[in-house]
XYZ file of C-alpha atoms in Angstrom:
114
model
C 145.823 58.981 230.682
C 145.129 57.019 227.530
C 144.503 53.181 227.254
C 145.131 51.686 223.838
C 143.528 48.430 222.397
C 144.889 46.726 219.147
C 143.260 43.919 217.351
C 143.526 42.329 214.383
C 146.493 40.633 214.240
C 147.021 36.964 213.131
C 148.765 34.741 210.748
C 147.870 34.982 206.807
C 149.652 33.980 203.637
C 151.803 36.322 201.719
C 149.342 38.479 199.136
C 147.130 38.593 201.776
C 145.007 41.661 203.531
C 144.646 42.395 207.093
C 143.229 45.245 209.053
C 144.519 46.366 211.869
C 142.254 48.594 214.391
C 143.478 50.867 217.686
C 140.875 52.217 219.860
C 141.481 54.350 222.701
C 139.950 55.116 225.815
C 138.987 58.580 224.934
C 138.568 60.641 221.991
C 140.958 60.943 219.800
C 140.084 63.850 217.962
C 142.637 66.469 218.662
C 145.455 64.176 218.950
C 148.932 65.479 218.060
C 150.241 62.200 216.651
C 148.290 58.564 215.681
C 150.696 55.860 214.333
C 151.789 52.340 213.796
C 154.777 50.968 214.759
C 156.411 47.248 213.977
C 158.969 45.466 216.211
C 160.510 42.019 213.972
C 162.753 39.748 215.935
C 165.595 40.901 217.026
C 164.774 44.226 214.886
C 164.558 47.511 216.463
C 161.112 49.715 216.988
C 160.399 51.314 213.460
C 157.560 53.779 212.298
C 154.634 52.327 209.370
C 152.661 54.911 209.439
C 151.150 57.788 211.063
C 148.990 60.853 211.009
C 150.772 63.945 212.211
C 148.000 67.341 211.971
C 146.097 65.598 209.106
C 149.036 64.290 207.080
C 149.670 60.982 206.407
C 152.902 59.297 206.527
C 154.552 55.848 205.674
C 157.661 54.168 205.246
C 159.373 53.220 202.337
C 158.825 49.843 202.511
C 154.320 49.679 203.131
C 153.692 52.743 200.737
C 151.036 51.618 198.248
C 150.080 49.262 200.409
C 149.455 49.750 203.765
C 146.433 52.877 204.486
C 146.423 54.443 207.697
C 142.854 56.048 208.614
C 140.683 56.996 211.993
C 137.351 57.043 212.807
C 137.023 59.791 215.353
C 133.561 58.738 216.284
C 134.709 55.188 217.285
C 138.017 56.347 218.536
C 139.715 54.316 216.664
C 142.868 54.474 214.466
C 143.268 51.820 211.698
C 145.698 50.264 209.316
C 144.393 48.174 206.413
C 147.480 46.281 205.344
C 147.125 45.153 201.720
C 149.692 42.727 199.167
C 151.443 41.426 202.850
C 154.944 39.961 202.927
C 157.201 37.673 205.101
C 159.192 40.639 205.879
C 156.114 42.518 207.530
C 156.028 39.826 209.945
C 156.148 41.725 213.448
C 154.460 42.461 216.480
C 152.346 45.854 215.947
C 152.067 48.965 218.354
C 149.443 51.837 217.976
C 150.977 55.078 219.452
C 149.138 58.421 219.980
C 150.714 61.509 221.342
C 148.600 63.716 223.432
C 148.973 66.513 225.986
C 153.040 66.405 225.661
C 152.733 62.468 226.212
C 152.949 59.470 224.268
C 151.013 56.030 225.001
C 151.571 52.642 223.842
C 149.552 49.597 222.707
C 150.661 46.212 224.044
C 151.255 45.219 220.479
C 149.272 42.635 218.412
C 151.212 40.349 216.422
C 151.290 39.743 212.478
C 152.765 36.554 210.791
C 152.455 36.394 206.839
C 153.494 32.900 205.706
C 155.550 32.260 202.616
């Protein structure tokens, strides 16, 4: 079993930075799968970004400026979120996958102004 912690999230103006952090209840080194999901209003789950055996990945719409990263000493998965929009305004989920199981955040919301 793996308990997941987000923080980070709060309201900033568009241009702004934030830095998301994940930190799990055990270490993370090893893990299959670390990522960040959004959920918008009304919008379906999508994928930001995620590690997958060392590779990083993002989505079209964060690449250049969103950086996923983890600390495996601190077990702890980031995302520094950099040049933020309205349209990035969601609630934000850390997922891991480990041991042929995924695990869940409960979510930690972001709202960039305009």
């Amino acid at each position: 079993q793996v308990q997941l912690v987000e923080s980070g999230g709060e309201v900033v103006q568009a241009g702004g930075s934030l830095r998301l952090s994940c930190t799990g209840s055990r270490i993370i080194l090893g893990f299959d799968v670390l990522a960040w999901y959004r959920q918008a209003p009304g919008k379906q789950r999508e994928a930001v970004a995620s590690i997958i055996t060392g590779s990083t990945n993002y989505t079209d719409a964060v690449k250049g400026r969103f950086t996923i990263s983890r600390d495996n000493a601190k077990n702890t998965v980031s995302l520094q979120m950099n040049s933020l929009k309205p349209e990035d305004t969601a609630v934000y989920y850390c997922y891991v996958y480990f041991g042929g199981k995924g695990y869940w955040g409960q979510g930690t919301q972001v709202t960039v102004s305009s």
